[in-house]
């Protein structure tokens, strides 16, 4: 178990993988560059050496079997409440934490890792956890800078293009404040703060900047193809597990 930070605390990795993906059927175990996509998240969490437990929260037997095959735990399946289309990440995390508490296990720090996040690596998780524990923040979130300044966005009004914020009409891009978006890969949090705030986006949040090359929402087949292209560009034709150990939203 990893022992970074100011004190040793118990840490839980929760990989959220519901079985009912609509836009990309069987999304969470669909083959990505030669392996089920969930395998990348599991192996990154295990390889980081950070977590006392790496578990997959799912309602699906096939996903559970795949998760166990790649080394994760599936100590229980989701309830009906957290298996429907309206279940939120918060619902799932609370259910997992509560279930472990019933079993006598308490975790001071948690990670929510998405199952379709092949750009998450062991080193990123290790570095991110160290950064969180060395701070007094509640949460840490990977972010990526927008590639084009949102301040110079255009909108269509009455058939014409106009600047949404005309005060930036003549501003140089390099003079505008960089803006960031959630990378949609993982979230680290202190469980006490999370229970109090009830949301990963509340409290003091630390940024963990990542490259745009390593960020891709995967909501449809086009996104999937783009993610595979980026992955091969970043890591080569073979996957990390096949020899490129490099540095290391469906719920």
GROMACS .gro file of C-alpha atoms in nm, residues 18-198:
model
  181
   18UNK     CA    1  -2.321   0.021  -1.525
   19UNK     CA    2  -2.433  -0.235  -1.780
   20UNK     CA    3  -2.708  -0.039  -1.956
   21UNK     CA    4  -2.519   0.185  -2.196
   22UNK     CA    5  -2.752   0.297  -2.477
   23UNK     CA    6  -2.544   0.498  -2.725
   24UNK     CA    7  -2.258   0.247  -2.734
   25UNK     CA    8  -2.391  -0.099  -2.641
   26UNK     CA    9  -2.177  -0.284  -2.385
   27UNK     CA   10  -1.958   0.025  -2.377
   28UNK     CA   11  -1.776  -0.049  -2.053
   29UNK     CA   12  -1.632  -0.380  -2.175
   30UNK     CA   13  -1.612  -0.303  -2.547
   31UNK     CA   14  -1.270  -0.376  -2.697
   32UNK     CA   15  -1.045  -0.069  -2.708
   33UNK     CA   16  -0.709  -0.111  -2.882
   34UNK     CA   17  -0.716  -0.483  -2.814
   35UNK     CA   18  -0.857  -0.505  -2.462
   36UNK     CA   19  -1.185  -0.432  -2.280
   37UNK     CA   20  -1.180  -0.061  -2.211
   38UNK     CA   21  -1.246  -0.108  -1.839
   39UNK     CA   22  -0.916  -0.297  -1.812
   40UNK     CA   23  -0.721   0.027  -1.852
   41UNK     CA   24  -0.885   0.187  -1.549
   42UNK     CA   25  -0.845  -0.126  -1.337
   43UNK     CA   26  -0.479  -0.174  -1.425
   44UNK     CA   27  -0.399   0.193  -1.366
   45UNK     CA   28  -0.557   0.180  -1.020
   46UNK     CA   29  -0.382  -0.144  -0.927
   47UNK     CA   30  -0.050  -0.035  -1.077
   48UNK     CA   31  -0.044   0.290  -0.885
   49UNK     CA   32   0.001   0.108  -0.555
   50UNK     CA   33  -0.212   0.380  -0.399
   51UNK     CA   34  -0.529   0.198  -0.302
   52UNK     CA   35  -0.613  -0.053  -0.031
   53UNK     CA   36  -0.897  -0.178  -0.248
   54UNK     CA   37  -0.983  -0.144  -0.616
   55UNK     CA   38  -1.348  -0.228  -0.674
   56UNK     CA   39  -1.591  -0.210  -0.964
   57UNK     CA   40  -1.947  -0.098  -0.897
   58UNK     CA   41  -2.175  -0.265  -1.150
   59UNK     CA   42  -2.514  -0.424  -1.193
   60UNK     CA   43  -2.398  -0.650  -1.475
   61UNK     CA   44  -2.264  -1.004  -1.446
   62UNK     CA   45  -2.046  -0.992  -1.756
   63UNK     CA   46  -1.887  -0.664  -1.647
   64UNK     CA   47  -1.826  -0.815  -1.303
   65UNK     CA   48  -1.653  -1.118  -1.457
   66UNK     CA   49  -1.435  -0.897  -1.675
   67UNK     CA   50  -1.345  -0.677  -1.378
   68UNK     CA   51  -1.238  -0.975  -1.168
   69UNK     CA   52  -1.039  -1.115  -1.461
   70UNK     CA   53  -0.829  -0.798  -1.468
   71UNK     CA   54  -0.776  -0.791  -1.092
   72UNK     CA   55  -1.053  -0.575  -0.945
   73UNK     CA   56  -1.291  -0.673  -0.668
   74UNK     CA   57  -1.668  -0.690  -0.710
   75UNK     CA   58  -1.778  -0.761  -0.352
   76UNK     CA   59  -2.141  -0.672  -0.423
   77UNK     CA   60  -2.364  -0.567  -0.713
   78UNK     CA   61  -2.549  -0.239  -0.735
   79UNK     CA   62  -2.897  -0.197  -0.601
   80UNK     CA   63  -3.190  -0.135  -0.834
   81UNK     CA   64  -3.182   0.232  -0.730
   82UNK     CA   65  -2.829   0.286  -0.862
   83UNK     CA   66  -2.874   0.074  -1.175
   84UNK     CA   67  -3.129   0.284  -1.363
   85UNK     CA   68  -3.077   0.560  -1.619
   86UNK     CA   69  -3.128   0.831  -1.358
   87UNK     CA   70  -2.867   0.715  -1.106
   88UNK     CA   71  -2.591   0.969  -1.049
   89UNK     CA   72  -2.226   0.926  -0.967
   90UNK     CA   73  -2.305   1.060  -0.621
   91UNK     CA   74  -2.570   0.791  -0.568
   92UNK     CA   75  -2.323   0.521  -0.665
   93UNK     CA   76  -2.038   0.649  -0.447
   94UNK     CA   77  -2.258   0.685  -0.140
   95UNK     CA   78  -2.394   0.334  -0.188
   96UNK     CA   79  -2.044   0.189  -0.213
   97UNK     CA   80  -1.913   0.377   0.090
   98UNK     CA   81  -2.220   0.281   0.295
   99UNK     CA   82  -2.191  -0.085   0.199
  100UNK     CA   83  -1.827  -0.099   0.303
  101UNK     CA   84  -1.915   0.072   0.632
  102UNK     CA   85  -2.171  -0.203   0.697
  103UNK     CA   86  -1.891  -0.452   0.641
  104UNK     CA   87  -1.669  -0.274   0.894
  105UNK     CA   88  -1.441  -0.097   0.647
  106UNK     CA   89  -1.391   0.277   0.654
  107UNK     CA   90  -1.194   0.473   0.395
  108UNK     CA   91  -1.066   0.824   0.454
  109UNK     CA   92  -0.992   0.889   0.088
  110UNK     CA   93  -1.164   0.770  -0.227
  111UNK     CA   94  -1.129   0.778  -0.602
  112UNK     CA   95  -1.406   0.759  -0.855
  113UNK     CA   96  -1.255   0.635  -1.181
  114UNK     CA   97  -1.460   0.607  -1.495
  115UNK     CA   98  -1.444   0.276  -1.684
  116UNK     CA   99  -1.402   0.447  -2.022
  117UNK     CA  100  -1.086   0.640  -1.934
  118UNK     CA  101  -0.796   0.464  -2.108
  119UNK     CA  102  -0.570   0.769  -2.065
  120UNK     CA  103  -0.569   0.730  -1.687
  121UNK     CA  104  -0.235   0.587  -1.582
  122UNK     CA  105  -0.084   0.451  -1.262
  123UNK     CA  106   0.156   0.743  -1.239
  124UNK     CA  107  -0.121   1.000  -1.280
  125UNK     CA  108  -0.317   0.843  -0.996
  126UNK     CA  109  -0.011   0.825  -0.774
  127UNK     CA  110   0.086   1.188  -0.843
  128UNK     CA  111  -0.271   1.307  -0.799
  129UNK     CA  112  -0.316   1.130  -0.466
  130UNK     CA  113   0.009   1.272  -0.336
  131UNK     CA  114  -0.101   1.621  -0.437
  132UNK     CA  115  -0.437   1.581  -0.263
  133UNK     CA  116  -0.292   1.442   0.060
  134UNK     CA  117  -0.029   1.713   0.081
  135UNK     CA  118  -0.304   1.977   0.068
  136UNK     CA  119  -0.608   2.064   0.273
  137UNK     CA  120  -0.838   2.037  -0.031
  138UNK     CA  121  -1.156   1.831  -0.040
  139UNK     CA  122  -1.130   1.706  -0.397
  140UNK     CA  123  -0.887   1.681  -0.688
  141UNK     CA  124  -1.008   1.681  -1.048
  142UNK     CA  125  -0.811   1.637  -1.373
  143UNK     CA  126  -0.877   1.928  -1.610
  144UNK     CA  127  -0.778   2.022  -1.963
  145UNK     CA  128  -0.752   2.370  -2.110
  146UNK     CA  129  -0.998   2.459  -2.386
  147UNK     CA  130  -0.810   2.452  -2.716
  148UNK     CA  131  -0.988   2.769  -2.833
  149UNK     CA  132  -1.065   3.059  -2.596
  150UNK     CA  133  -1.433   3.034  -2.497
  151UNK     CA  134  -1.432   3.412  -2.441
  152UNK     CA  135  -1.429   3.448  -2.821
  153UNK     CA  136  -1.723   3.218  -2.882
  154UNK     CA  137  -1.972   3.301  -3.156
  155UNK     CA  138  -2.347   3.253  -3.138
  156UNK     CA  139  -2.617   3.261  -3.406
  157UNK     CA  140  -2.885   3.521  -3.345
  158UNK     CA  141  -3.156   3.595  -3.599
  159UNK     CA  142  -2.952   3.417  -3.864
  160UNK     CA  143  -2.631   3.614  -3.805
  161UNK     CA  144  -2.305   3.531  -3.630
  162UNK     CA  145  -2.222   3.757  -3.338
  163UNK     CA  146  -1.972   3.746  -3.054
  164UNK     CA  147  -2.127   3.618  -2.735
  165UNK     CA  148  -1.891   3.844  -2.542
  166UNK     CA  149  -1.818   4.136  -2.776
  167UNK     CA  150  -1.581   4.294  -2.524
  168UNK     CA  151  -1.325   4.035  -2.637
  169UNK     CA  152  -1.363   4.117  -3.007
  170UNK     CA  153  -1.009   4.252  -3.050
  171UNK     CA  154  -0.843   4.064  -2.763
  172UNK     CA  155  -0.543   3.849  -2.848
  173UNK     CA  156  -0.583   3.484  -2.753
  174UNK     CA  157  -0.265   3.491  -2.547
  175UNK     CA  158  -0.403   3.778  -2.339
  176UNK     CA  159  -0.716   3.589  -2.231
  177UNK     CA  160  -0.735   3.396  -1.906
  178UNK     CA  161  -0.704   3.020  -1.973
  179UNK     CA  162  -1.027   2.833  -1.906
  180UNK     CA  163  -1.050   2.463  -1.824
  181UNK     CA  164  -1.300   2.178  -1.839
  182UNK     CA  165  -1.337   1.857  -1.642
  183UNK     CA  166  -1.136   1.587  -1.819
  184UNK     CA  167  -1.397   1.325  -1.725
  185UNK     CA  168  -1.145   1.064  -1.610
  186UNK     CA  169  -1.128   1.039  -1.232
  187UNK     CA  170  -1.196   1.227  -0.909
  188UNK     CA  171  -1.008   1.199  -0.581
  189UNK     CA  172  -1.186   1.302  -0.265
  190UNK     CA  173  -1.177   1.294   0.112
  191UNK     CA  174  -1.476   1.088   0.218
  192UNK     CA  175  -1.567   1.305   0.517
  193UNK     CA  176  -1.579   1.618   0.301
  194UNK     CA  177  -1.769   1.434   0.031
  195UNK     CA  178  -2.036   1.317   0.272
  196UNK     CA  179  -2.069   1.670   0.403
  197UNK     CA  180  -2.080   1.841   0.062
  198UNK     CA  181  -2.275   1.572  -0.121
   0.00000   0.00000   0.00000
